């Protein structure tokens, strides 16, 4: 099965490339970010060592901390996160990332394009251009 060449991040197949700002938020780098990345990498390395020498039951118990470490590392690299969080992911990490959230103009192209699928973009565009005068 072939993938669509220009499929965008919001999942539509039209070929419009925009970032869905109503499901995701972007955040700035912050002071403790390097420490969080370091802890995530150490957790992944420690899990690999435990995997090599431990019993299968211990390995299964440590799957969730490994999952949290990998997802945290991924989020810190992308600097983009879902508002609703991820499956079995601690909400306190999401809340700490929301504290460094970038401000978003609801009338920029990406936000209006995000609303195109629910047919609200025309009203937002009219509101934007009517208030510029």
C-alpha atoms as a printed R data frame, in Angstrom:
    type eleno elety resid chain resno       x       y      z
1   ATOM     1    CA   UNK     A     1   0.000   0.000  0.000
2   ATOM     2    CA   UNK     A     2   1.383   3.415 -0.956
3   ATOM     3    CA   UNK     A     3   1.433   6.303  1.458
4   ATOM     4    CA   UNK     A     4   0.276   9.738  0.417
5   ATOM     5    CA   UNK     A     5   3.288  11.825 -0.510
6   ATOM     6    CA   UNK     A     6   2.175  15.031  1.200
7   ATOM     7    CA   UNK     A     7   0.240  13.711  4.189
8   ATOM     8    CA   UNK     A     8   0.382  16.316  6.933
9   ATOM     9    CA   UNK     A     9   0.710  16.069 10.701
10  ATOM    10    CA   UNK     A    10  -3.009  16.348 11.297
11  ATOM    11    CA   UNK     A    11  -3.682  13.244  9.222
12  ATOM    12    CA   UNK     A    12  -5.615  14.705  6.291
13  ATOM    13    CA   UNK     A    13  -4.823  13.447  2.824
14  ATOM    14    CA   UNK     A    14  -5.213  16.795  1.052
15  ATOM    15    CA   UNK     A    15  -1.528  17.622  1.058
16  ATOM    16    CA   UNK     A    16  -1.780  20.796  3.140
17  ATOM    17    CA   UNK     A    17   1.143  20.930  5.550
18  ATOM    18    CA   UNK     A    18   0.158  22.546  8.836
19  ATOM    19    CA   UNK     A    19   0.457  21.845 12.532
20  ATOM    20    CA   UNK     A    20  -2.760  20.996 14.366
21  ATOM    21    CA   UNK     A    21  -2.577  23.440 17.261
22  ATOM    22    CA   UNK     A    22  -5.782  22.343 18.930
23  ATOM    23    CA   UNK     A    23  -4.529  18.832 19.673
24  ATOM    24    CA   UNK     A    24  -0.862  19.668 20.281
25  ATOM    25    CA   UNK     A    25   1.117  22.448 21.884
26  ATOM    26    CA   UNK     A    26   4.717  23.485 21.380
27  ATOM    27    CA   UNK     A    27   6.979  24.493 24.230
28  ATOM    28    CA   UNK     A    28  10.238  26.326 24.671
29  ATOM    29    CA   UNK     A    29  13.425  24.823 25.992
30  ATOM    30    CA   UNK     A    30  13.699  25.298 29.736
31  ATOM    31    CA   UNK     A    31  16.332  25.132 32.443
32  ATOM    32    CA   UNK     A    32  15.757  21.535 33.596
33  ATOM    33    CA   UNK     A    33  15.334  20.103 30.112
34  ATOM    34    CA   UNK     A    34  18.883  18.785 29.796
35  ATOM    35    CA   UNK     A    35  18.537  17.062 33.171
36  ATOM    36    CA   UNK     A    36  15.289  15.392 32.079
37  ATOM    37    CA   UNK     A    37  16.937  14.213 28.858
38  ATOM    38    CA   UNK     A    38  19.921  12.884 30.793
39  ATOM    39    CA   UNK     A    39  17.669  10.958 33.202
40  ATOM    40    CA   UNK     A    40  15.721   9.484 30.285
41  ATOM    41    CA   UNK     A    41  18.881   8.311 28.535
42  ATOM    42    CA   UNK     A    42  20.263   6.820 31.769
43  ATOM    43    CA   UNK     A    43  16.970   4.985 32.309
44  ATOM    44    CA   UNK     A    44  17.114   3.509 28.803
45  ATOM    45    CA   UNK     A    45  20.726   2.367 29.270
46  ATOM    46    CA   UNK     A    46  19.945   0.900 32.704
47  ATOM    47    CA   UNK     A    47  17.004  -0.993 31.242
48  ATOM    48    CA   UNK     A    48  19.223  -2.504 28.568
49  ATOM    49    CA   UNK     A    49  21.650  -3.685 31.251
50  ATOM    50    CA   UNK     A    50  18.818  -5.127 33.336
51  ATOM    51    CA   UNK     A    51  17.402  -6.807 30.241
52  ATOM    52    CA   UNK     A    52  20.672  -8.638 29.687
53  ATOM    53    CA   UNK     A    53  21.098  -9.990 33.230
54  ATOM    54    CA   UNK     A    54  17.712 -10.014 35.007
55  ATOM    55    CA   UNK     A    55  14.800 -12.373 35.289
56  ATOM    56    CA   UNK     A    56  11.872 -11.911 32.901
57  ATOM    57    CA   UNK     A    57   9.555 -10.770 35.720
58  ATOM    58    CA   UNK     A    58  11.833  -7.887 36.655
59  ATOM    59    CA   UNK     A    59  12.077  -6.903 33.003
60  ATOM    60    CA   UNK     A    60   8.274  -6.837 32.724
61  ATOM    61    CA   UNK     A    61   8.003  -4.692 35.859
62  ATOM    62    CA   UNK     A    62  10.389  -2.157 34.376
63  ATOM    63    CA   UNK     A    63   8.564  -1.802 31.042
64  ATOM    64    CA   UNK     A    64   6.478   1.163 32.231
65  ATOM    65    CA   UNK     A    65   9.471   3.227 33.468
66  ATOM    66    CA   UNK     A    66  11.190   2.497 30.149
67  ATOM    67    CA   UNK     A    67   8.083   3.642 28.264
68  ATOM    68    CA   UNK     A    68   7.975   6.875 30.289
69  ATOM    69    CA   UNK     A    69  11.673   7.487 29.663
70  ATOM    70    CA   UNK     A    70  11.410   6.920 25.904
71  ATOM    71    CA   UNK     A    71   8.286   9.080 25.488
72  ATOM    72    CA   UNK     A    72   9.817  11.838 27.622
73  ATOM    73    CA   UNK     A    73  12.968  11.774 25.516
74  ATOM    74    CA   UNK     A    74  10.878  11.910 22.347
75  ATOM    75    CA   UNK     A    75   8.790  14.855 23.610
76  ATOM    76    CA   UNK     A    76  11.860  16.803 24.670
77  ATOM    77    CA   UNK     A    77  13.453  16.276 21.263
78  ATOM    78    CA   UNK     A    78  10.308  17.283 19.328
79  ATOM    79    CA   UNK     A    79   9.320  20.112 21.725
80  ATOM    80    CA   UNK     A    80   5.717  19.263 20.891
81  ATOM    81    CA   UNK     A    81   3.158  17.506 23.078
82  ATOM    82    CA   UNK     A    82  -0.518  16.476 23.052
83  ATOM    83    CA   UNK     A    83  -2.861  18.446 25.282
84  ATOM    84    CA   UNK     A    84  -4.575  15.281 26.485
85  ATOM    85    CA   UNK     A    85  -1.347  13.452 27.147
86  ATOM    86    CA   UNK     A    86  -0.300   9.961 26.165
87  ATOM    87    CA   UNK     A    87  -1.373   6.460 27.152
88  ATOM    88    CA   UNK     A    88  -0.287   5.698 30.745
89  ATOM    89    CA   UNK     A    89   1.991   8.723 30.783
90  ATOM    90    CA   UNK     A    90   2.281  10.770 34.015
91  ATOM    91    CA   UNK     A    91   0.195  13.938 33.921
92  ATOM    92    CA   UNK     A    92   2.711  15.824 36.035
93  ATOM    93    CA   UNK     A    93   5.254  15.660 33.193
94  ATOM    94    CA   UNK     A    94   2.663  17.046 30.765
95  ATOM    95    CA   UNK     A    95   1.826  19.808 33.261
96  ATOM    96    CA   UNK     A    96   5.494  20.719 33.626
97  ATOM    97    CA   UNK     A    97   5.794  20.993 29.833
98  ATOM    98    CA   UNK     A    98   2.633  23.124 29.673
99  ATOM    99    CA   UNK     A    99   4.303  25.609 32.002
100 ATOM   100    CA   UNK     A   100   6.741  26.376 29.153
101 ATOM   101    CA   UNK     A   101   4.108  26.441 26.413
102 ATOM   102    CA   UNK     A   102   4.515  28.858 23.492
103 ATOM   103    CA   UNK     A   103   1.834  31.503 23.019
104 ATOM   104    CA   UNK     A   104  -0.271  30.868 19.914
105 ATOM   105    CA   UNK     A   105  -2.174  33.366 17.805
106 ATOM   106    CA   UNK     A   106  -5.579  31.742 17.129
107 ATOM   107    CA   UNK     A   107  -5.827  33.617 13.826
108 ATOM   108    CA   UNK     A   108  -2.588  32.503 12.180
109 ATOM   109    CA   UNK     A   109  -2.505  30.135  9.217
110 ATOM   110    CA   UNK     A   110  -1.853  26.935 11.167
111 ATOM   111    CA   UNK     A   111  -4.730  27.494 13.584
112 ATOM   112    CA   UNK     A   112  -7.172  28.408 10.830
113 ATOM   113    CA   UNK     A   113  -6.044  25.414  8.776
114 ATOM   114    CA   UNK     A   114  -6.605  23.186 11.818
115 ATOM   115    CA   UNK     A   115 -10.225  24.304 11.901
116 ATOM   116    CA   UNK     A   116 -10.726  23.702  8.175
117 ATOM   117    CA   UNK     A   117 -11.823  20.108  8.739
118 ATOM   118    CA   UNK     A   118 -14.694  21.209 11.010
119 ATOM   119    CA   UNK     A   119 -15.699  24.109  8.699
120 ATOM   120    CA   UNK     A   120 -14.986  26.849 11.227
121 ATOM   121    CA   UNK     A   121 -12.031  28.414  9.423
122 ATOM   122    CA   UNK     A   122 -14.144  30.780  7.293
123 ATOM   123    CA   UNK     A   123 -15.611  32.460 10.376
124 ATOM   124    CA   UNK     A   124 -12.179  32.800 11.975
125 ATOM   125    CA   UNK     A   125 -10.713  34.311  8.809
126 ATOM   126    CA   UNK     A   126 -13.559  36.806  8.529
127 ATOM   127    CA   UNK     A   127 -13.144  37.762 12.185
128 ATOM   128    CA   UNK     A   128  -9.408  38.314 11.672
129 ATOM   129    CA   UNK     A   129  -9.737  40.525  8.619
130 ATOM   130    CA   UNK     A   130 -12.733  42.491  9.909
131 ATOM   131    CA   UNK     A   131 -10.818  43.523 13.041
132 ATOM   132    CA   UNK     A   132  -7.736  44.707 11.150
133 ATOM   133    CA   UNK     A   133  -9.528  47.746  9.688
